[in-house]
Amino acid sequence: MLKLNEVEIVTIGDELLLGQTVDTNAVTLARELGAIGVSVVRRATVGDVADDIAGAVREALARTGTVITTGGLGPTADDLTRPVLAELFGRTLVRDESVVAHLEALWASRLRGPLPSSNLQQALVPDGAEIVRNPEGTAPGLRLVDAEGRSVTMLPGVPRELRAMLRESLVPWFAARAGDRVLRTRAVRTTGIAESALAEKLGASKRVVAGLPLAYLPGIDGVDLRVTARDMSLDDATRALDDAERTIREAVGAYAYATDRTTMPQVVLELCQARGDTIAVAESCTGGLLGARLTEVPGSSRVVLGGTIAYHNDVKVRDLDVSPDDLATHGAVSEPVALQMARGARARTGATIGIGITGIAGPDGGSDDKPVGTVWIAVDVHGDARAHRAVYIGDRAEIRHRASQAALDHVRRRLIGHGA
Amino acid sequence: MLKLNEVEIVTIGDELLLGQTVDTNAVTLARELGAIGVSVVRRATVGDVADDIAGAVREALARTGTVITTGGLGPTADDLTRPVLAELFGRTLVRDESVVAHLEALWASRLRGPLPSSNLQQALVPDGAEIVRNPEGTAPGLRLVDAEGRSVTMLPGVPRELRAMLRESLVPWFAARAGDRVLRTRAVRTTGIAESALAEKLGASKRVVAGLPLAYLPGIDGVDLRVTARDMSLDDATRALDDAERTIREAVGAYAYATDRTTMPQVVLELCQARGDTIAVAESCTGGLLGARLTEVPGSSRVVLGGTIAYHNDVKVRDLDVSPDDLATHGAVSEPVALQMARGARARTGATIGIGITGIAGPDGGSDDKPVGTVWIAVDVHGDARAHRAVYIGDRAEIRHRASQAALDHVRRRLIGHGA
C-alpha cells in the first residue's frame, strides 16, 4: 500500500558520482517536502547509465511507490531519464506541442535566438505523461503514474529550475496527497560551545526533549540542536516543538543564537536595526568574508556601511590608523592591533559598531606562541572596544569562517548584554 | 566476481535525508577514489534506521561487493552503523583496547579532560574488524571483510576526519587492490559563455573529444567541459586527456580560464604574481565577496593589498573619491562610479590593479532600465581603467558570485591580452 507521505529521491548524473557537483537539489527537496510532512526516506545517486537509472527507480517504486528523479532531462545524448523511464512504465515517446511552444517562446524571449533542433529532443515525452511546467528553463518536468498509483516525477538538475518547479507544482501536488499528518523539525542553533559541553548542559545522556528525539548537528557555524516531530497533526507538532525549544534554550542560555535556518548575520543585522546601530568592518585574515556574509542578507544596506579589507599592514596603518609601533612590537595578530582596527573602522565610517579581525588562517605563518588558527577579534560598540583571542581548528577556509562567526557572536552578545 | 575498481557509497544520517546537511563527503570520496581509478558506481543515503542501513549495505554488497559507509559511528544512541553492520556480518561487538587508548590520549591532549563514559561506546567494535585510524577525531574507522572478499569500510561523517582517513588509509588500501587501470577526468573551465555557444564552437553534436566522452557541466563559475578516460593505463589516459584538452582549448580560446579544480582567483593571483602586479578591490554590491574569494587562496597576501567595502555611498565618496555629482546624476550603479571605484582602490593602496564592482544584487532595488542583476564592473590596470556592464540571472547570492567571477575574468583577460 502506497505511503503518501513518503518519497524516495533518485539523483541522476555522472557528475554527481564523479564528485564534480555537490548534490544541493537533494537538500532542497528534503527541506521543502519535509515542511509539508513528506519524508524523504531514501536517496540514491546513479550515473548516466540506463540500467542503473532503471534499477534505482524500479527499486524505489517497489519500496516506497513515490519517486522523484533529478537530472538527465537535457537535450543531449547523455540525458537518458526520459527514454529509460518511459520504457520502465511501458510508454512510447511522443512529441508534445505544448512543450514545443514553451521552448520556442523561451528561446525567442530570453535566449534571443531560434530554437536549436537539438532542443526539440526535450519535446519528446512519454505517452500519457503529466507535464510539470518549468518556468525557469527549457527542460519540462514529467510525471508518470501507473495503475497502482505508483509515480515518478522527473525534474531537471539545474537547481534554480528545480526550486521554481518545487514551489510552483510539486509542493502543492504532494501537500494535496500527504493529508494532515506533518513532519516538522526545529533546530536551536548554538555557537562557541562544544558538543560535549552542550550535552552536559542538557544532561549528557539526554536524547529526547519534551518527548521529541534530539540530534546534535555540529557544523562550521556551531552545533545545531534539532528536535523532530513526526506523524503528528500540525497543532500537536507545533506545541511539542515549542516546548522542546523552550527546554533547550533554558539549558544552553546565550549560546543559542537562532532557530532553524536563521543565520548569525541575520540575527546581528536584526539586533542592530532594532537599536539603530550601524556596522563597519576591518578585516585582515578574513579578507572580506565578514562583510560578504553580512551583505549576503537582503536589506543589509540599512545596517552595514562598509569597511576596510586591511590585508597588507600598510593598509592597516593608512586606512585604520593602526600604530606602526604596535605592529612592530606586537605583530599584526595581536590585541592592540585588533582593537585599533575595530576603532579605526568606526572612526572612518561613523558606524556605531566596529569589528576588527586579525589572525593566522594558514596553512603557513604559524609560530609556537601564535599557531595557525590564532585570531584576535575586537568589537567596538559606541566607543567601548573589547578584544578576544581564540585558536580555531580546521583548514584555512574553516578558520576564516569560524573567525567571522565568532566576531558576529561577540557583537550579538554585546548587544543582548551577555558580552565578555 | 568482485570488481576491485568499483565501490558503492552509503551515507548514513537523518540530517542528510532531512536536508540539514549537504553531503560533501560523497564528493570528497568520489574525487579521491576516482583519481586512483576506483569508480563510485552508486550512492545511497539512508536515515538512522537500522533496517534501512542494513538493507542499503546488503544491496550494495550484493551488487558491487565493496562498500564505504559514512556516519553513524558517534558515541550516541542514534549512531547505529557499528551494531547494524556487525549483525549483518554475523559479528559480536567487542571492546578494543587500542581504540580505548586512542580515545584517552585524544581527550587528554586535545580536549583537555577525562574521557566521558559515553565515548567508550566507540571502543566497541565488531569482532575481527580492521581498525582504520582516525588521526583527527574520536570515532575510528572500521572495516569488515567476509569470506568472499566483500567488504564494508565504515567512516565517520565529520568531513575533516573523513578527509584525513581517506588520505592516510583508504587511498593506499584501494590503490593496492585497484591494479593499474585508472579512471581520470579533466575539465577545461570556461566562464562568460553559454553552454549552447560552447556547443557551437565545439560542434553542436560533439559528445566525444579525442575519443573521450565530453560532458558539459554548467555551474556558478561558468561551464566546465569535462572529458573522462576510463579503464586505461595511466600513460594512455594522460595522453588521451592531453589531446582532448588541446582540442577543447583550441575551440573555446580565451573563454577557457583553468583546468580541473583550479579556481579563477588562483589563476588571477598567479598571473599577477608572475608579473609583479598587486590588487586592491572596491566592492559595493559584492560587499567583500571578491576580497574573500581572492584571500581564500593561500599566499594571496603576496598580491592582494586589500581594499574598501564601499556599501554606503558616503564610503564611496570619502574612501574612493567617487564624485557625489556622478552618484547623483548617474546613480551608484553606473559606469562613471565603477570607474572611479577602481581608480580609487588603486590610488588608496598603491596597487597596480584596481577592481570596482557596483550593482543591484536584489531581491529589491531593480528598475526598468536597471533591473535586478545589473552590475557595472571596472578594472584599472596601471592607470588604464575600463568598465563593463552585465545583467546576471539568479538569486542574490548567485548574482554576487557571478559578478565577482566576471570581475576576475576581466582582470585575467586584460593580463593575457584578451581584454575588451
CSV table of C-alpha atoms in Angstrom, one decimal, chain A residues 1-415:
chain,number,residue,atom,x,y,z
A,1,MET,CA,0.0,0.0,0.0
A,2,LEU,CA,1.3,3.4,-1.0
A,3,LYS,CA,2.7,5.6,1.8
A,4,LEU,CA,1.5,9.1,0.6
A,5,ASN,CA,3.8,11.0,3.0
A,6,GLU,CA,7.0,9.2,2.0
A,7,VAL,CA,9.1,9.6,-1.1
A,8,GLU,CA,12.5,8.4,-2.4
A,9,ILE,CA,14.8,10.6,-4.5
A,10,VAL,CA,17.0,9.3,-7.3
A,11,THR,CA,19.5,11.9,-8.5
A,12,ILE,CA,21.0,11.1,-11.9
A,13,GLY,CA,24.3,12.2,-13.4
A,14,ASP,CA,27.9,11.1,-13.8
A,15,GLU,CA,29.0,14.5,-12.4
A,16,LEU,CA,27.3,13.6,-9.1
A,17,LEU,CA,29.1,10.2,-8.8
A,18,LEU,CA,32.4,11.7,-10.0
A,19,GLY,CA,32.2,14.4,-7.3
A,20,GLN,CA,32.2,17.2,-9.8
A,21,THR,CA,28.9,18.6,-8.4
A,22,VAL,CA,27.6,18.8,-4.8
A,23,ASP,CA,24.0,17.5,-4.8
A,24,THR,CA,22.2,20.5,-3.4
A,25,ASN,CA,18.9,19.5,-5.1
A,26,ALA,CA,18.6,16.7,-2.6
A,27,VAL,CA,18.8,19.2,0.2
A,28,THR,CA,16.3,21.5,-1.4
A,29,LEU,CA,13.8,18.7,-2.0
A,30,ALA,CA,14.2,17.2,1.5
A,31,ARG,CA,13.6,20.6,3.2
A,32,GLU,CA,10.6,21.7,1.1
A,33,LEU,CA,8.9,18.3,1.2
A,34,GLY,CA,9.7,17.8,4.9
A,35,ALA,CA,7.9,21.0,5.7
A,36,ILE,CA,4.7,19.7,4.3
A,37,GLY,CA,5.0,16.4,6.0
A,38,VAL,CA,6.5,14.4,3.2
A,39,SER,CA,9.6,12.4,4.4
A,40,VAL,CA,12.4,11.6,2.1
A,41,VAL,CA,13.1,8.0,3.3
A,42,ARG,CA,15.9,7.2,1.0
A,43,ARG,CA,18.1,8.7,-1.7
A,44,ALA,CA,20.1,7.1,-4.4
A,45,THR,CA,22.5,8.6,-6.9
A,46,VAL,CA,23.3,6.8,-10.2
A,47,GLY,CA,25.3,7.8,-13.2
A,48,ASP,CA,24.1,8.4,-16.8
A,49,VAL,CA,23.7,4.6,-17.3
A,50,ALA,CA,20.4,3.3,-18.5
A,51,ASP,CA,20.4,0.1,-16.4
A,52,ASP,CA,21.4,1.9,-13.2
A,53,ILE,CA,18.7,4.6,-13.7
A,54,ALA,CA,16.1,1.9,-14.4
A,55,GLY,CA,17.2,-0.2,-11.5
A,56,ALA,CA,17.3,2.5,-8.9
A,57,VAL,CA,13.9,3.8,-9.9
A,58,ARG,CA,12.4,0.3,-10.0
A,59,GLU,CA,13.6,-0.5,-6.5
A,60,ALA,CA,12.4,2.8,-5.1
A,61,LEU,CA,8.9,2.3,-6.7
A,62,ALA,CA,8.7,-1.2,-5.2
A,63,ARG,CA,9.8,0.0,-1.8
A,64,THR,CA,8.1,3.3,-1.4
A,65,GLY,CA,6.0,3.8,-4.5
A,66,THR,CA,6.6,7.6,-4.9
A,67,VAL,CA,9.8,8.7,-6.6
A,68,ILE,CA,11.4,12.0,-7.6
A,69,THR,CA,14.3,12.0,-10.1
A,70,THR,CA,16.6,14.9,-10.8
A,71,GLY,CA,18.7,15.3,-13.9
A,72,GLY,CA,19.1,13.7,-17.2
A,73,LEU,CA,16.3,15.7,-18.9
A,74,GLY,CA,18.6,17.9,-21.1
A,75,PRO,CA,18.8,17.8,-24.9
A,76,THR,CA,22.0,15.9,-25.2
A,77,ALA,CA,22.8,12.2,-25.8
A,78,ASP,CA,23.8,11.5,-22.1
A,79,ASP,CA,20.3,12.6,-20.9
A,80,LEU,CA,18.6,9.3,-20.5
A,81,THR,CA,15.9,9.9,-17.9
A,82,ARG,CA,13.0,10.3,-20.3
A,83,PRO,CA,13.6,7.3,-22.6
A,84,VAL,CA,14.6,5.0,-19.7
A,85,LEU,CA,11.6,5.8,-17.5
A,86,ALA,CA,9.3,5.7,-20.5
A,87,GLU,CA,10.4,2.2,-21.1
A,88,LEU,CA,10.1,1.3,-17.4
A,89,PHE,CA,6.4,2.4,-17.5
A,90,GLY,CA,5.9,0.8,-20.9
A,91,ARG,CA,5.2,4.1,-22.7
A,92,THR,CA,6.4,5.4,-26.1
A,93,LEU,CA,7.9,8.9,-26.6
A,94,VAL,CA,5.6,11.3,-28.3
A,95,ARG,CA,6.1,14.9,-29.4
A,96,ASP,CA,4.2,17.3,-27.1
A,97,GLU,CA,3.2,20.5,-28.8
A,98,SER,CA,2.8,22.5,-25.6
A,99,VAL,CA,6.4,21.8,-24.8
A,100,VAL,CA,7.4,22.8,-28.3
A,101,ALA,CA,5.6,26.1,-27.8
A,102,HIS,CA,7.2,26.7,-24.5
A,103,LEU,CA,10.7,26.0,-25.9
A,104,GLU,CA,10.1,28.3,-28.9
A,105,ALA,CA,8.7,31.1,-26.6
A,106,LEU,CA,11.6,30.8,-24.2
A,107,TRP,CA,14.2,30.9,-27.0
A,108,ALA,CA,12.6,33.9,-28.6
A,109,SER,CA,12.2,35.9,-25.3
A,110,ARG,CA,15.1,35.0,-23.1
A,111,LEU,CA,17.8,33.4,-25.2
A,112,ARG,CA,17.1,35.7,-28.2
A,113,GLY,CA,17.5,33.1,-31.0
A,114,PRO,CA,15.8,30.4,-33.0
A,115,LEU,CA,15.2,27.1,-31.2
A,116,PRO,CA,18.2,24.7,-31.9
A,117,SER,CA,16.9,21.4,-33.3
A,118,SER,CA,18.7,19.5,-30.6
A,119,ASN,CA,16.4,21.1,-28.0
A,120,LEU,CA,13.4,19.6,-29.8
A,121,GLN,CA,14.5,16.4,-28.1
A,122,GLN,CA,13.0,17.8,-24.9
A,123,ALA,CA,9.6,17.9,-26.5
A,124,LEU,CA,9.6,14.1,-26.8
A,125,VAL,CA,7.7,13.0,-23.7
A,126,PRO,CA,6.4,9.6,-22.5
A,127,ASP,CA,2.9,8.9,-23.8
A,128,GLY,CA,0.4,9.9,-21.1
A,129,ALA,CA,3.0,11.8,-19.0
A,130,GLU,CA,1.8,14.8,-17.0
A,131,ILE,CA,3.9,17.9,-17.9
A,132,VAL,CA,5.3,19.8,-14.9
A,133,ARG,CA,5.9,23.4,-16.1
A,134,ASN,CA,9.4,24.7,-15.9
A,135,PRO,CA,9.1,28.5,-15.6
A,136,GLU,CA,12.9,28.9,-15.4
A,137,GLY,CA,14.3,26.7,-18.2
A,138,THR,CA,13.9,24.5,-21.2
A,139,ALA,CA,13.5,21.0,-19.7
A,140,PRO,CA,9.9,20.5,-18.6
A,141,GLY,CA,9.3,18.2,-15.6
A,142,LEU,CA,7.4,15.0,-16.3
A,143,ARG,CA,5.2,12.7,-14.1
A,144,LEU,CA,4.3,9.1,-14.9
A,145,VAL,CA,1.7,7.3,-12.7
A,146,ASP,CA,1.0,3.6,-13.1
A,147,ALA,CA,-2.2,1.7,-12.5
A,148,GLU,CA,-1.4,1.1,-8.8
A,149,GLY,CA,-0.8,4.9,-8.2
A,150,ARG,CA,3.0,4.5,-8.1
A,151,SER,CA,4.5,7.6,-9.5
A,152,VAL,CA,7.8,9.0,-10.7
A,153,THR,CA,8.2,12.8,-11.1
A,154,MET,CA,11.2,13.7,-13.2
A,155,LEU,CA,12.8,17.1,-12.6
A,156,PRO,CA,15.7,18.8,-14.2
A,157,GLY,CA,19.1,19.0,-12.4
A,158,VAL,CA,19.5,22.8,-12.6
A,159,PRO,CA,19.0,24.0,-9.0
A,160,ARG,CA,17.3,27.2,-9.9
A,161,GLU,CA,14.8,25.5,-12.2
A,162,LEU,CA,14.2,22.7,-9.7
A,163,ARG,CA,13.5,25.2,-6.9
A,164,ALA,CA,11.0,27.1,-9.0
A,165,MET,CA,9.1,23.9,-10.1
A,166,LEU,CA,9.1,22.7,-6.5
A,167,ARG,CA,7.4,25.8,-5.3
A,168,GLU,CA,5.0,26.1,-8.2
A,169,SER,CA,4.0,22.5,-8.8
A,170,LEU,CA,5.5,19.8,-6.5
A,171,VAL,CA,4.7,21.2,-3.1
A,172,PRO,CA,1.0,21.7,-3.9
A,173,TRP,CA,0.8,18.2,-5.5
A,174,PHE,CA,2.4,16.4,-2.6
A,175,ALA,CA,0.6,18.6,0.0
A,176,ALA,CA,-2.7,17.5,-1.5
A,177,ARG,CA,-1.9,13.8,-1.1
A,178,ALA,CA,0.0,13.9,2.1
A,179,GLY,CA,-3.0,14.6,4.3
A,180,ASP,CA,-2.9,16.3,7.7
A,181,ARG,CA,0.0,14.5,9.4
A,182,VAL,CA,3.2,16.5,9.3
A,183,LEU,CA,6.8,16.1,9.8
A,184,ARG,CA,8.4,19.2,11.4
A,185,THR,CA,11.8,19.8,12.8
A,186,ARG,CA,13.2,22.7,14.8
A,187,ALA,CA,16.9,23.4,15.4
A,188,VAL,CA,18.2,25.6,18.1
A,189,ARG,CA,21.5,26.9,16.7
A,190,THR,CA,24.4,27.4,19.1
A,191,THR,CA,27.9,28.6,18.6
A,192,GLY,CA,31.1,28.9,20.7
A,193,ILE,CA,30.4,25.7,22.7
A,194,ALA,CA,31.5,22.1,22.1
A,195,GLU,CA,29.0,19.3,21.5
A,196,SER,CA,30.2,17.6,24.7
A,197,ALA,CA,29.7,20.7,26.8
A,198,LEU,CA,26.2,21.1,25.3
A,199,ALA,CA,25.5,17.5,26.3
A,200,GLU,CA,26.5,18.3,29.8
A,201,LYS,CA,24.1,21.2,30.0
A,202,LEU,CA,21.2,19.2,28.5
A,203,GLY,CA,22.0,16.1,30.6
A,204,ALA,CA,24.7,14.0,29.0
A,205,SER,CA,22.6,11.0,28.1
A,206,LYS,CA,19.5,13.1,27.0
A,207,ARG,CA,18.4,12.2,23.5
A,208,VAL,CA,14.8,13.2,24.0
A,209,VAL,CA,13.5,16.7,24.8
A,210,ALA,CA,9.8,17.2,25.5
A,211,GLY,CA,9.1,13.8,24.1
A,212,LEU,CA,10.9,14.5,20.8
A,213,PRO,CA,14.1,12.9,19.6
A,214,LEU,CA,17.1,15.3,19.9
A,215,ALA,CA,20.0,15.3,17.4
A,216,TYR,CA,23.3,17.1,17.8
A,217,LEU,CA,24.4,18.6,14.4
A,218,PRO,CA,27.9,20.0,14.6
A,219,GLY,CA,28.8,22.3,11.7
A,220,ILE,CA,31.0,25.1,10.7
A,221,ASP,CA,28.7,27.7,12.3
A,222,GLY,CA,28.5,25.8,15.6
A,223,VAL,CA,26.3,22.9,16.9
A,224,ASP,CA,22.6,22.9,16.0
A,225,LEU,CA,20.3,21.0,18.4
A,226,ARG,CA,17.5,19.6,16.3
A,227,VAL,CA,14.3,18.0,17.6
A,228,THR,CA,11.9,16.2,15.2
A,229,ALA,CA,8.1,15.8,15.4
A,230,ARG,CA,6.9,13.0,13.1
A,231,ASP,CA,3.4,12.0,12.0
A,232,MET,CA,1.5,14.4,14.2
A,233,SER,CA,-1.1,17.0,13.5
A,234,LEU,CA,0.3,20.4,12.8
A,235,ASP,CA,-1.0,21.7,16.1
A,236,ASP,CA,0.5,18.9,18.1
A,237,ALA,CA,3.8,19.2,16.3
A,238,THR,CA,4.0,22.9,16.8
A,239,ARG,CA,3.2,22.6,20.5
A,240,ALA,CA,5.7,19.9,21.1
A,241,LEU,CA,8.4,21.8,19.2
A,242,ASP,CA,7.7,25.0,21.1
A,243,ASP,CA,8.1,23.0,24.4
A,244,ALA,CA,11.3,21.4,23.2
A,245,GLU,CA,12.8,24.7,22.1
A,246,ARG,CA,12.0,26.3,25.4
A,247,THR,CA,13.6,23.5,27.3
A,248,ILE,CA,16.7,23.6,25.1
A,249,ARG,CA,17.1,27.4,25.3
A,250,GLU,CA,16.8,27.3,29.1
A,251,ALA,CA,19.6,24.7,29.2
A,252,VAL,CA,22.0,26.4,26.8
A,253,GLY,CA,21.3,30.1,27.5
A,254,ALA,CA,23.1,32.7,25.5
A,255,TYR,CA,25.0,30.1,23.4
A,256,ALA,CA,21.7,29.8,21.4
A,257,TYR,CA,21.7,32.5,18.7
A,258,ALA,CA,19.0,31.5,16.3
A,259,THR,CA,16.3,29.0,15.3
A,260,ASP,CA,16.2,26.7,12.3
A,261,ARG,CA,17.9,28.3,9.2
A,262,THR,CA,18.3,31.8,10.5
A,263,THR,CA,21.9,32.7,10.2
A,264,MET,CA,24.2,34.7,12.6
A,265,PRO,CA,24.5,37.6,10.1
A,266,GLN,CA,20.6,37.8,10.0
A,267,VAL,CA,20.5,37.8,13.8
A,268,VAL,CA,23.1,40.5,14.2
A,269,LEU,CA,21.6,42.7,11.5
A,270,GLU,CA,18.1,42.5,13.1
A,271,LEU,CA,19.5,43.4,16.5
A,272,CYS,CA,21.4,46.4,15.0
A,273,GLN,CA,18.4,47.6,13.0
A,274,ALA,CA,16.1,47.4,16.1
A,275,ARG,CA,18.6,49.5,18.0
A,276,GLY,CA,19.5,51.8,15.2
A,277,ASP,CA,23.1,50.6,15.2
A,278,THR,CA,25.3,50.5,12.1
A,279,ILE,CA,28.3,48.3,11.4
A,280,ALA,CA,31.7,48.8,9.8
A,281,VAL,CA,34.3,46.0,9.4
A,282,ALA,CA,38.1,45.9,9.4
A,283,GLU,CA,39.2,42.6,8.1
A,284,SER,CA,42.7,41.2,7.8
A,285,CYS,CA,42.8,37.4,7.7
A,286,THR,CA,39.2,37.1,6.7
A,287,GLY,CA,39.8,39.4,3.7
A,288,GLY,CA,36.2,40.5,3.2
A,289,LEU,CA,34.5,37.3,4.3
A,290,LEU,CA,32.8,39.0,7.2
A,291,GLY,CA,31.5,41.8,5.0
A,292,ALA,CA,30.4,39.3,2.4
A,293,ARG,CA,28.4,37.3,5.0
A,294,LEU,CA,26.7,40.4,6.3
A,295,THR,CA,25.8,41.8,2.9
A,296,GLU,CA,24.6,38.4,1.7
A,297,VAL,CA,21.4,39.2,3.7
A,298,PRO,CA,18.9,41.3,1.7
A,299,GLY,CA,18.4,44.7,3.3
A,300,SER,CA,21.8,44.6,5.0
A,301,SER,CA,22.5,48.1,3.5
A,302,ARG,CA,20.3,49.5,6.3
A,303,VAL,CA,22.9,48.5,8.8
A,304,VAL,CA,26.2,47.8,7.0
A,305,LEU,CA,28.1,51.0,6.0
A,306,GLY,CA,31.1,49.2,4.7
A,307,GLY,CA,34.7,48.7,5.8
A,308,THR,CA,38.3,48.1,5.0
A,309,ILE,CA,40.0,44.9,3.8
A,310,ALA,CA,43.3,45.6,5.6
A,311,TYR,CA,45.2,42.7,4.3
A,312,HIS,CA,48.6,44.4,4.0
A,313,ASN,CA,49.9,46.2,7.1
A,314,ASP,CA,50.3,49.5,5.2
A,315,VAL,CA,46.5,49.5,4.7
A,316,LYS,CA,46.0,48.9,8.4
A,317,VAL,CA,48.2,51.9,9.2
A,318,ARG,CA,46.9,54.3,6.5
A,319,ASP,CA,43.2,53.4,6.5
A,320,LEU,CA,42.6,52.3,10.1
A,321,ASP,CA,45.2,54.4,11.9
A,322,VAL,CA,46.8,51.3,13.4
A,323,SER,CA,50.1,52.2,15.2
A,324,PRO,CA,53.2,51.1,13.2
A,325,ASP,CA,54.9,50.8,16.6
A,326,ASP,CA,52.3,48.3,17.8
A,327,LEU,CA,52.6,46.3,14.6
A,328,ALA,CA,56.3,46.2,15.0
A,329,THR,CA,56.2,45.4,18.8
A,330,HIS,CA,53.2,43.0,19.0
A,331,GLY,CA,52.8,41.9,15.4
A,332,ALA,CA,49.7,42.2,13.2
A,333,VAL,CA,48.0,39.4,15.1
A,334,SER,CA,47.7,41.0,18.5
A,335,GLU,CA,45.3,42.6,20.9
A,336,PRO,CA,46.3,46.2,20.3
A,337,VAL,CA,46.1,45.9,16.5
A,338,ALA,CA,42.7,44.2,16.7
A,339,LEU,CA,41.4,47.0,19.0
A,340,GLN,CA,42.8,49.7,16.7
A,341,MET,CA,41.3,48.1,13.7
A,342,ALA,CA,37.8,48.0,15.3
A,343,ARG,CA,38.2,51.6,16.4
A,344,GLY,CA,39.5,52.6,13.0
A,345,ALA,CA,36.6,51.0,11.2
A,346,ARG,CA,34.2,53.1,13.3
A,347,ALA,CA,36.2,56.3,13.0
A,348,ARG,CA,36.4,56.1,9.2
A,349,THR,CA,32.8,55.4,8.6
A,350,GLY,CA,30.9,56.9,11.5
A,351,ALA,CA,29.4,53.5,12.3
A,352,THR,CA,28.2,52.8,15.8
A,353,ILE,CA,29.8,49.4,15.8
A,354,GLY,CA,33.3,48.5,14.5
A,355,ILE,CA,34.6,45.0,14.1
A,356,GLY,CA,38.3,44.1,13.7
A,357,ILE,CA,39.7,40.7,12.8
A,358,THR,CA,43.3,39.8,12.5
A,359,GLY,CA,44.7,36.3,12.6
A,360,ILE,CA,46.7,33.5,11.0
A,361,ALA,CA,44.5,31.5,8.6
A,362,GLY,CA,47.3,29.2,7.5
A,363,PRO,CA,48.4,26.9,6.1
A,364,ASP,CA,51.7,28.9,6.7
A,365,GLY,CA,52.6,31.7,9.1
A,366,GLY,CA,52.1,30.0,12.4
A,367,SER,CA,54.6,30.0,15.3
A,368,ASP,CA,54.8,28.4,18.7
A,369,ASP,CA,53.2,31.3,20.5
A,370,LYS,CA,50.9,32.1,17.6
A,371,PRO,CA,49.9,28.8,15.9
A,372,VAL,CA,47.9,28.6,12.7
A,373,GLY,CA,44.3,29.4,13.7
A,374,THR,CA,45.2,32.1,16.2
A,375,VAL,CA,42.8,35.0,15.7
A,376,TRP,CA,42.3,38.3,17.6
A,377,ILE,CA,38.8,39.7,17.3
A,378,ALA,CA,37.9,43.2,18.6
A,379,VAL,CA,34.4,44.7,18.8
A,380,ASP,CA,33.9,48.4,19.4
A,381,VAL,CA,30.4,49.3,20.4
A,382,HIS,CA,29.8,53.0,20.8
A,383,GLY,CA,33.4,53.6,21.7
A,384,ASP,CA,33.8,50.7,24.2
A,385,ALA,CA,36.2,48.3,22.4
A,386,ARG,CA,37.0,44.8,23.7
A,387,ALA,CA,39.2,42.1,22.2
A,388,HIS,CA,39.1,38.3,22.3
A,389,ARG,CA,41.7,35.8,21.4
A,390,ALA,CA,40.9,32.3,20.1
A,391,VAL,CA,42.7,29.5,18.3
A,392,TYR,CA,40.4,27.8,15.7
A,393,ILE,CA,40.9,24.3,14.3
A,394,GLY,CA,40.4,23.3,10.7
A,395,ASP,CA,41.7,24.3,7.3
A,396,ARG,CA,42.1,27.9,6.0
A,397,ALA,CA,38.5,28.2,4.9
A,398,GLU,CA,37.2,26.8,8.2
A,399,ILE,CA,39.4,29.0,10.3
A,400,ARG,CA,38.3,32.1,8.4
A,401,HIS,CA,34.6,31.1,8.6
A,402,ARG,CA,34.8,30.4,12.3
A,403,ALA,CA,36.6,33.7,12.9
A,404,SER,CA,33.8,35.6,11.1
A,405,GLN,CA,31.1,33.6,13.0
A,406,ALA,CA,32.8,34.3,16.4
A,407,ALA,CA,33.2,38.0,15.5
A,408,LEU,CA,29.4,38.3,14.8
A,409,ASP,CA,28.7,36.3,18.0
A,410,HIS,CA,30.8,38.8,20.1
A,411,VAL,CA,28.7,41.6,18.6
A,412,ARG,CA,25.5,39.7,19.3
A,413,ARG,CA,26.5,39.1,22.9
A,414,ARG,CA,27.4,42.7,23.4
A,415,LEU,CA,24.1,43.8,22.1
